[in-house]
Amino acid sequence: MDKVRTVSDSKRNFHTYHTRPINSVYRRVVEELLVELHLLSVNADFRYDPIYAVGVITSFERFMQGYRPEQDKPSIFSGICRSVGADPEQYRRDAESLIAAAKGLSLENFLTQSDSNNQIVSTLNAIANSGQFKYSRLFAIGLYTLLVEAEPSITQDKEKRDQVLTKIAEILHLPNEKMQKDLDVYRGNLDKMDQLLTVIEDALEAERKKRQQKEQEKQQA
């Protein structure tokens, strides 16, 4: 019988795939995403689906905004995926495909699942008919991301958004209250991250001005 991979195993694997240090501001983001993917990967009931991939990609991209050096981000994402036995290229391909499909999908089709030729609809139908689906926070984020792509105004209309999410939870047999709470926390964390990025940018700008002033003073001395 194969030994179940531990969180420590996945963390150790990550550092073999991405050998550069992680920017301290983003260390927690990377670790939490890695642990979340690990726990799902070893759960016997979990099955990969492209909506989950959208959630993984979106979480990574949104919370890693402003990462420096920028060129390290692909290696970090690849390391997170590979450390839990996942294929980062499959995640990116599936996420890009679904996001493109969402742009041509009406909210009505999202709810009625009447356009069987649309990849999102076919994915939702498969989940609804599976009889056993392991809900995850990252799936909820993926679902929300696709809803926003299909109907951008939904972000400004809380009542409509809650109604749509409740309807989808009912169709897919998802824990609606947990999903709504997960998405509330997600949106709140995005706001906090945006505020942090503003503080960082302001600090960097102040440091640049200080260096410029010192250079000018040297030239004038």
mmCIF file of N, CA, C and O in Angstrom, residues 141-219:
data_model
loop_
_atom_site.group_PDB
_atom_site.id
_atom_site.type_symbol
_atom_site.label_atom_id
_atom_site.label_comp_id
_atom_site.label_asym_id
_atom_site.label_seq_id
_atom_site.Cartn_x
_atom_site.Cartn_y
_atom_site.Cartn_z
ATOM 1 N N ILE A 141 -14.392 29.624 -5.643
ATOM 2 C CA ILE A 141 -13.726 30.787 -6.243
ATOM 3 C C ILE A 141 -13.742 30.682 -7.764
ATOM 4 O O ILE A 141 -13.960 31.671 -8.469
ATOM 5 N N GLY A 142 -13.517 29.477 -8.278
ATOM 6 C CA GLY A 142 -13.580 29.271 -9.723
ATOM 7 C C GLY A 142 -14.961 29.561 -10.267
ATOM 8 O O GLY A 142 -15.117 30.231 -11.302
ATOM 9 N N LEU A 143 -15.981 29.077 -9.572
ATOM 10 C CA LEU A 143 -17.363 29.300 -9.991
ATOM 11 C C LEU A 143 -17.694 30.793 -9.984
ATOM 12 O O LEU A 143 -18.288 31.325 -10.937
ATOM 13 N N TYR A 144 -17.299 31.473 -8.931
ATOM 14 C CA TYR A 144 -17.547 32.914 -8.811
ATOM 15 C C TYR A 144 -16.824 33.689 -9.910
ATOM 16 O O TYR A 144 -17.383 34.611 -10.514
ATOM 17 N N THR A 145 -15.592 33.298 -10.192
ATOM 18 C CA THR A 145 -14.809 33.956 -11.247
ATOM 19 C C THR A 145 -15.525 33.844 -12.595
ATOM 20 O O THR A 145 -15.604 34.819 -13.354
ATOM 21 N N LEU A 146 -16.062 32.672 -12.888
ATOM 22 C CA LEU A 146 -16.767 32.458 -14.157
ATOM 23 C C LEU A 146 -18.069 33.254 -14.204
ATOM 24 O O LEU A 146 -18.435 33.791 -15.261
ATOM 25 N N LEU A 147 -18.750 33.348 -13.073
ATOM 26 C CA LEU A 147 -19.979 34.153 -13.017
ATOM 27 C C LEU A 147 -19.679 35.619 -13.321
ATOM 28 O O LEU A 147 -20.418 36.278 -14.051
ATOM 29 N N VAL A 148 -18.598 36.112 -12.748
ATOM 30 C CA VAL A 148 -18.209 37.513 -12.974
ATOM 31 C C VAL A 148 -17.833 37.736 -14.435
ATOM 32 O O VAL A 148 -18.148 38.785 -15.025
ATOM 33 N N GLU A 149 -17.168 36.762 -15.045
ATOM 34 C CA GLU A 149 -16.821 36.872 -16.470
ATOM 35 C C GLU A 149 -18.093 36.910 -17.331
ATOM 36 O O GLU A 149 -18.156 37.641 -18.314
ATOM 37 N N ALA A 150 -19.081 36.107 -16.949
ATOM 38 C CA ALA A 150 -20.328 36.054 -17.712
ATOM 39 C C ALA A 150 -21.182 37.295 -17.472
ATOM 40 O O ALA A 150 -21.835 37.796 -18.390
ATOM 41 N N GLU A 151 -21.179 37.788 -16.247
ATOM 42 C CA GLU A 151 -22.034 38.927 -15.866
ATOM 43 C C GLU A 151 -21.253 39.824 -14.909
ATOM 44 O O GLU A 151 -21.413 39.752 -13.696
ATOM 45 N N PRO A 152 -20.378 40.723 -15.426
ATOM 46 C CA PRO A 152 -19.512 41.551 -14.574
ATOM 47 C C PRO A 152 -20.271 42.387 -13.537
ATOM 48 O O PRO A 152 -19.755 42.617 -12.439
ATOM 49 N N SER A 153 -21.489 42.799 -13.855
ATOM 50 C CA SER A 153 -22.250 43.667 -12.941
ATOM 51 C C SER A 153 -22.649 42.951 -11.654
ATOM 52 O O SER A 153 -23.053 43.594 -10.682
ATOM 53 N N ILE A 154 -22.518 41.629 -11.639
ATOM 54 C CA ILE A 154 -22.959 40.865 -10.473
ATOM 55 C C ILE A 154 -22.124 41.199 -9.233
ATOM 56 O O ILE A 154 -22.578 41.009 -8.097
ATOM 57 N N THR A 155 -20.930 41.725 -9.433
ATOM 58 C CA THR A 155 -20.082 42.070 -8.289
ATOM 59 C C THR A 155 -20.654 43.242 -7.506
ATOM 60 O O THR A 155 -20.366 43.404 -6.322
ATOM 61 N N GLN A 156 -21.470 44.081 -8.184
ATOM 62 C CA GLN A 156 -22.030 45.269 -7.543
ATOM 63 C C GLN A 156 -23.424 45.047 -6.966
ATOM 64 O O GLN A 156 -23.965 45.925 -6.298
ATOM 65 N N ASP A 157 -24.013 43.911 -7.236
ATOM 66 C CA ASP A 157 -25.390 43.635 -6.812
ATOM 67 C C ASP A 157 -25.395 42.416 -5.888
ATOM 68 O O ASP A 157 -25.504 41.277 -6.330
ATOM 69 N N LYS A 158 -25.254 42.678 -4.585
ATOM 70 C CA LYS A 158 -25.129 41.581 -3.614
ATOM 71 C C LYS A 158 -26.362 40.679 -3.608
ATOM 72 O O LYS A 158 -26.246 39.440 -3.545
ATOM 73 N N GLU A 159 -27.547 41.284 -3.667
ATOM 74 C CA GLU A 159 -28.776 40.484 -3.622
ATOM 75 C C GLU A 159 -28.848 39.532 -4.815
ATOM 76 O O GLU A 159 -29.139 38.337 -4.659
ATOM 77 N N LYS A 160 -28.566 40.061 -5.999
ATOM 78 C CA LYS A 160 -28.597 39.224 -7.205
ATOM 79 C C LYS A 160 -27.528 38.147 -7.138
ATOM 80 O O LYS A 160 -27.779 36.986 -7.479
ATOM 81 N N ARG A 161 -26.339 38.537 -6.675
ATOM 82 C CA ARG A 161 -25.227 37.583 -6.581
ATOM 83 C C ARG A 161 -25.575 36.437 -5.640
ATOM 84 O O ARG A 161 -25.369 35.264 -5.962
ATOM 85 N N ASP A 162 -26.136 36.771 -4.487
ATOM 86 C CA ASP A 162 -26.495 35.733 -3.509
ATOM 87 C C ASP A 162 -27.577 34.809 -4.053
ATOM 88 O O ASP A 162 -27.548 33.591 -3.818
ATOM 89 N N GLN A 163 -28.520 35.380 -4.790
ATOM 90 C CA GLN A 163 -29.604 34.573 -5.369
ATOM 91 C C GLN A 163 -29.048 33.592 -6.404
ATOM 92 O O GLN A 163 -29.437 32.414 -6.434
ATOM 93 N N VAL A 164 -28.151 34.085 -7.245
ATOM 94 C CA VAL A 164 -27.558 33.242 -8.289
ATOM 95 C C VAL A 164 -26.738 32.116 -7.661
ATOM 96 O O VAL A 164 -26.857 30.949 -8.047
ATOM 97 N N LEU A 165 -25.914 32.461 -6.674
ATOM 98 C CA LEU A 165 -25.087 31.452 -6.018
ATOM 99 C C LEU A 165 -25.942 30.417 -5.285
ATOM 100 O O LEU A 165 -25.635 29.222 -5.297
ATOM 101 N N THR A 166 -27.040 30.870 -4.680
ATOM 102 C CA THR A 166 -27.947 29.948 -3.985
ATOM 103 C C THR A 166 -28.589 28.974 -4.971
ATOM 104 O O THR A 166 -28.698 27.771 -4.694
ATOM 105 N N LYS A 167 -28.979 29.509 -6.124
ATOM 106 C CA LYS A 167 -29.600 28.671 -7.156
ATOM 107 C C LYS A 167 -28.603 27.625 -7.672
ATOM 108 O O LYS A 167 -28.950 26.440 -7.834
ATOM 109 N N ILE A 168 -27.367 28.049 -7.917
ATOM 110 C CA ILE A 168 -26.347 27.118 -8.410
ATOM 111 C C ILE A 168 -26.038 26.057 -7.348
ATOM 112 O O ILE A 168 -25.879 24.883 -7.668
ATOM 113 N N ALA A 169 -25.957 26.485 -6.086
ATOM 114 C CA ALA A 169 -25.697 25.533 -5.001
ATOM 115 C C ALA A 169 -26.802 24.480 -4.937
ATOM 116 O O ALA A 169 -26.537 23.296 -4.715
ATOM 117 N N GLU A 170 -28.024 24.918 -5.170
ATOM 118 C CA GLU A 170 -29.168 23.997 -5.153
ATOM 119 C C GLU A 170 -29.074 22.988 -6.301
ATOM 120 O O GLU A 170 -29.271 21.783 -6.112
ATOM 121 N N ILE A 171 -28.716 23.488 -7.488
ATOM 122 C CA ILE A 171 -28.618 22.628 -8.671
ATOM 123 C C ILE A 171 -27.496 21.590 -8.510
ATOM 124 O O ILE A 171 -27.647 20.424 -8.855
ATOM 125 N N LEU A 172 -26.368 22.048 -7.952
ATOM 126 C CA LEU A 172 -25.183 21.187 -7.849
ATOM 127 C C LEU A 172 -25.098 20.445 -6.515
ATOM 128 O O LEU A 172 -24.135 19.713 -6.279
ATOM 129 N N HIS A 173 -26.076 20.674 -5.642
ATOM 130 C CA HIS A 173 -26.091 20.026 -4.317
ATOM 131 C C HIS A 173 -24.855 20.427 -3.512
ATOM 132 O O HIS A 173 -24.198 19.582 -2.885
ATOM 133 N N LEU A 174 -24.566 21.729 -3.514
ATOM 134 C CA LEU A 174 -23.422 22.250 -2.782
ATOM 135 C C LEU A 174 -23.880 22.857 -1.454
ATOM 136 O O LEU A 174 -25.031 23.276 -1.328
ATOM 137 N N PRO A 175 -22.988 22.946 -0.464
ATOM 138 C CA PRO A 175 -23.332 23.579 0.821
ATOM 139 C C PRO A 175 -23.386 25.099 0.663
ATOM 140 O O PRO A 175 -22.364 25.788 0.783
ATOM 141 N N ASN A 176 -24.567 25.624 0.404
ATOM 142 C CA ASN A 176 -24.717 27.031 0.039
ATOM 143 C C ASN A 176 -24.166 27.985 1.093
ATOM 144 O O ASN A 176 -23.433 28.930 0.772
ATOM 145 N N GLU A 177 -24.488 27.751 2.357
ATOM 146 C CA GLU A 177 -24.046 28.663 3.405
ATOM 147 C C GLU A 177 -22.522 28.710 3.491
ATOM 148 O O GLU A 177 -21.928 29.783 3.609
ATOM 149 N N LYS A 178 -21.896 27.550 3.396
ATOM 150 C CA LYS A 178 -20.428 27.489 3.438
ATOM 151 C C LYS A 178 -19.828 28.174 2.213
ATOM 152 O O LYS A 178 -18.839 28.903 2.317
ATOM 153 N N MET A 179 -20.419 27.947 1.050
ATOM 154 C CA MET A 179 -19.910 28.562 -0.169
ATOM 155 C C MET A 179 -19.996 30.086 -0.081
ATOM 156 O O MET A 179 -19.044 30.790 -0.436
ATOM 157 N N GLN A 180 -21.139 30.599 0.383
ATOM 158 C CA GLN A 180 -21.305 32.048 0.503
ATOM 159 C C GLN A 180 -20.274 32.624 1.478
ATOM 160 O O GLN A 180 -19.677 33.677 1.231
ATOM 161 N N LYS A 181 -20.055 31.918 2.597
ATOM 162 C CA LYS A 181 -19.086 32.389 3.587
ATOM 163 C C LYS A 181 -17.670 32.362 3.022
ATOM 164 O O LYS A 181 -16.896 33.308 3.206
ATOM 165 N N ASP A 182 -17.321 31.283 2.311
ATOM 166 C CA ASP A 182 -15.994 31.181 1.699
ATOM 167 C C ASP A 182 -15.747 32.340 0.731
ATOM 168 O O ASP A 182 -14.641 32.909 0.691
ATOM 169 N N LEU A 183 -16.767 32.686 -0.036
ATOM 170 C CA LEU A 183 -16.615 33.761 -1.020
ATOM 171 C C LEU A 183 -16.568 35.137 -0.354
ATOM 172 O O LEU A 183 -15.861 36.031 -0.821
ATOM 173 N N ASP A 184 -17.293 35.291 0.749
ATOM 174 C CA ASP A 184 -17.213 36.551 1.503
ATOM 175 C C ASP A 184 -15.797 36.753 2.038
ATOM 176 O O ASP A 184 -15.231 37.854 1.955
ATOM 177 N N VAL A 185 -15.218 35.693 2.593
ATOM 178 C CA VAL A 185 -13.843 35.765 3.114
ATOM 179 C C VAL A 185 -12.862 36.039 1.982
ATOM 180 O O VAL A 185 -11.938 36.853 2.119
ATOM 181 N N TYR A 186 -13.068 35.381 0.844
ATOM 182 C CA TYR A 186 -12.207 35.573 -0.329
ATOM 183 C C TYR A 186 -12.226 37.028 -0.783
ATOM 184 O O TYR A 186 -11.158 37.637 -0.981
ATOM 185 N N ARG A 187 -13.423 37.606 -0.919
ATOM 186 C CA ARG A 187 -13.515 39.006 -1.356
ATOM 187 C C ARG A 187 -12.880 39.940 -0.323
ATOM 188 O O ARG A 187 -12.213 40.917 -0.681
ATOM 189 N N GLY A 188 -13.075 39.627 0.962
ATOM 190 C CA GLY A 188 -12.472 40.446 2.008
ATOM 191 C C GLY A 188 -10.951 40.388 1.968
ATOM 192 O O GLY A 188 -10.270 41.408 2.136
ATOM 193 N N ASN A 189 -10.410 39.207 1.732
ATOM 194 C CA ASN A 189 -8.952 39.052 1.648
ATOM 195 C C ASN A 189 -8.375 39.767 0.436
ATOM 196 O O ASN A 189 -7.252 40.290 0.484
ATOM 197 N N LEU A 190 -9.147 39.791 -0.665
ATOM 198 C CA LEU A 190 -8.696 40.536 -1.846
ATOM 199 C C LEU A 190 -8.589 42.019 -1.527
ATOM 200 O O LEU A 190 -7.625 42.688 -1.932
ATOM 201 N N ASP A 191 -9.570 42.535 -0.791
ATOM 202 C CA ASP A 191 -9.538 43.954 -0.399
ATOM 203 C C ASP A 191 -8.310 44.242 0.468
ATOM 204 O O ASP A 191 -7.627 45.259 0.290
ATOM 205 N N LYS A 192 -8.031 43.338 1.411
ATOM 206 C CA LYS A 192 -6.866 43.517 2.284
ATOM 207 C C LYS A 192 -5.574 43.479 1.475
ATOM 208 O O LYS A 192 -4.641 44.243 1.738
ATOM 209 N N MET A 193 -5.523 42.577 0.483
ATOM 210 C CA MET A 193 -4.321 42.471 -0.343
ATOM 211 C C MET A 193 -4.128 43.737 -1.167
ATOM 212 O O MET A 193 -2.993 44.224 -1.319
ATOM 213 N N ASP A 194 -5.219 44.281 -1.694
ATOM 214 C CA ASP A 194 -5.135 45.524 -2.462
ATOM 215 C C ASP A 194 -4.602 46.664 -1.587
ATOM 216 O O ASP A 194 -3.785 47.474 -2.032
ATOM 217 N N GLN A 195 -5.064 46.712 -0.338
ATOM 218 C CA GLN A 195 -4.601 47.747 0.587
ATOM 219 C C GLN A 195 -3.114 47.570 0.895
ATOM 220 O O GLN A 195 -2.357 48.542 0.943
ATOM 221 N N LEU A 196 -2.699 46.309 1.084
ATOM 222 C CA LEU A 196 -1.292 46.032 1.356
ATOM 223 C C LEU A 196 -0.413 46.443 0.187
ATOM 224 O O LEU A 196 0.655 47.033 0.374
ATOM 225 N N LEU A 197 -0.868 46.153 -1.028
ATOM 226 C CA LEU A 197 -0.096 46.521 -2.221
ATOM 227 C C LEU A 197 0.051 48.038 -2.326
ATOM 228 O O LEU A 197 1.099 48.536 -2.739
ATOM 229 N N THR A 198 -0.998 48.761 -1.952
ATOM 230 C CA THR A 198 -0.938 50.224 -1.969
ATOM 231 C C THR A 198 0.102 50.731 -0.978
ATOM 232 O O THR A 198 0.891 51.633 -1.287
ATOM 233 N N VAL A 199 0.111 50.141 0.218
ATOM 234 C CA VAL A 199 1.096 50.527 1.241
ATOM 235 C C VAL A 199 2.511 50.235 0.746
ATOM 236 O O VAL A 199 3.419 51.066 0.906
ATOM 237 N N ILE A 200 2.706 49.058 0.146
ATOM 238 C CA ILE A 200 4.028 48.681 -0.357
ATOM 239 C C ILE A 200 4.482 49.650 -1.450
ATOM 240 O O ILE A 200 5.625 50.110 -1.461
ATOM 241 N N GLU A 201 3.568 49.957 -2.369
ATOM 242 C CA GLU A 201 3.899 50.868 -3.467
ATOM 243 C C GLU A 201 4.245 52.255 -2.940
ATOM 244 O O GLU A 201 5.195 52.894 -3.413
ATOM 245 N N ASP A 202 3.501 52.720 -1.945
ATOM 246 C CA ASP A 202 3.778 54.036 -1.344
ATOM 247 C C ASP A 202 5.157 54.046 -0.680
ATOM 248 O O ASP A 202 5.908 55.028 -0.779
ATOM 249 N N ALA A 203 5.481 52.938 -0.002
ATOM 250 C CA ALA A 203 6.779 52.845 0.674
ATOM 251 C C ALA A 203 7.917 52.830 -0.343
ATOM 252 O O ALA A 203 8.955 53.468 -0.141
ATOM 253 N N LEU A 204 7.720 52.103 -1.440
ATOM 254 C CA LEU A 204 8.740 52.041 -2.492
ATOM 255 C C LEU A 204 8.930 53.407 -3.148
ATOM 256 O O LEU A 204 10.055 53.814 -3.457
ATOM 257 N N GLU A 205 7.825 54.110 -3.350
ATOM 258 C CA GLU A 205 7.896 55.441 -3.957
ATOM 259 C C GLU A 205 8.629 56.412 -3.037
ATOM 260 O O GLU A 205 9.455 57.224 -3.484
ATOM 261 N N ALA A 206 8.352 56.319 -1.723
ATOM 262 C CA ALA A 206 9.031 57.184 -0.754
ATOM 263 C C ALA A 206 10.529 56.894 -0.740
ATOM 264 O O ALA A 206 11.353 57.810 -0.653
ATOM 265 N N GLU A 207 10.882 55.618 -0.846
ATOM 266 C CA GLU A 207 12.291 55.220 -0.861
ATOM 267 C C GLU A 207 12.988 55.724 -2.124
ATOM 268 O O GLU A 207 14.136 56.178 -2.076
ATOM 269 N N ARG A 208 12.268 55.654 -3.262
ATOM 270 C CA ARG A 208 12.841 56.173 -4.518
ATOM 271 C C ARG A 208 13.116 57.680 -4.423
ATOM 272 O O ARG A 208 14.167 58.167 -4.856
ATOM 273 N N LYS A 209 12.169 58.396 -3.853
ATOM 274 C CA LYS A 209 12.330 59.853 -3.718
ATOM 275 C C LYS A 209 13.483 60.191 -2.789
ATOM 276 O O LYS A 209 14.234 61.140 -3.020
ATOM 277 N N LYS A 210 13.650 59.383 -1.734
ATOM 278 C CA LYS A 210 14.733 59.612 -0.791
ATOM 279 C C LYS A 210 16.087 59.407 -1.477
ATOM 280 O O LYS A 210 17.027 60.193 -1.269
ATOM 281 N N ARG A 211 16.173 58.335 -2.299
ATOM 282 C CA ARG A 211 17.428 58.072 -3.019
ATOM 283 C C ARG A 211 17.733 59.196 -4.009
ATOM 284 O O ARG A 211 18.888 59.616 -4.153
ATOM 285 N N GLN A 212 16.693 59.666 -4.710
ATOM 286 C CA GLN A 212 16.879 60.763 -5.668
ATOM 287 C C GLN A 212 17.370 62.036 -4.968
ATOM 288 O O GLN A 212 18.245 62.737 -5.479
ATOM 289 N N GLN A 213 16.790 62.283 -3.796
ATOM 290 C CA GLN A 213 17.185 63.486 -3.056
ATOM 291 C C GLN A 213 18.645 63.402 -2.616
ATOM 292 O O GLN A 213 19.389 64.389 -2.707
ATOM 293 N N LYS A 214 19.068 62.214 -2.179
ATOM 294 C CA LYS A 214 20.453 62.027 -1.765
ATOM 295 C C LYS A 214 21.406 62.212 -2.937
ATOM 296 O O LYS A 214 22.486 62.794 -2.793
ATOM 297 N N GLU A 215 20.999 61.710 -4.122
ATOM 298 C CA GLU A 215 21.820 61.863 -5.317
ATOM 299 C C GLU A 215 21.959 63.331 -5.681
ATOM 300 O O GLU A 215 23.049 63.803 -6.044
ATOM 301 N N GLN A 216 20.870 64.070 -5.594
ATOM 302 C CA GLN A 216 20.905 65.496 -5.910
ATOM 303 C C GLN A 216 21.796 66.251 -4.944
ATOM 304 O O GLN A 216 22.551 67.170 -5.320
ATOM 305 N N GLU A 217 21.712 65.879 -3.663
ATOM 306 C CA GLU A 217 22.533 66.551 -2.649
ATOM 307 C C GLU A 217 24.013 66.281 -2.883
ATOM 308 O O GLU A 217 24.854 67.139 -2.675
ATOM 309 N N LYS A 218 24.339 65.042 -3.314
ATOM 310 C CA LYS A 218 25.731 64.698 -3.628
ATOM 311 C C LYS A 218 26.255 65.532 -4.796
ATOM 312 O O LYS A 218 27.389 66.016 -4.780
ATOM 313 N N GLN A 219 25.392 65.691 -5.825
ATOM 314 C CA GLN A 219 25.798 66.440 -7.010
ATOM 315 C C GLN A 219 25.994 67.918 -6.707
ATOM 316 O O GLN A 219 26.833 68.599 -7.301
#
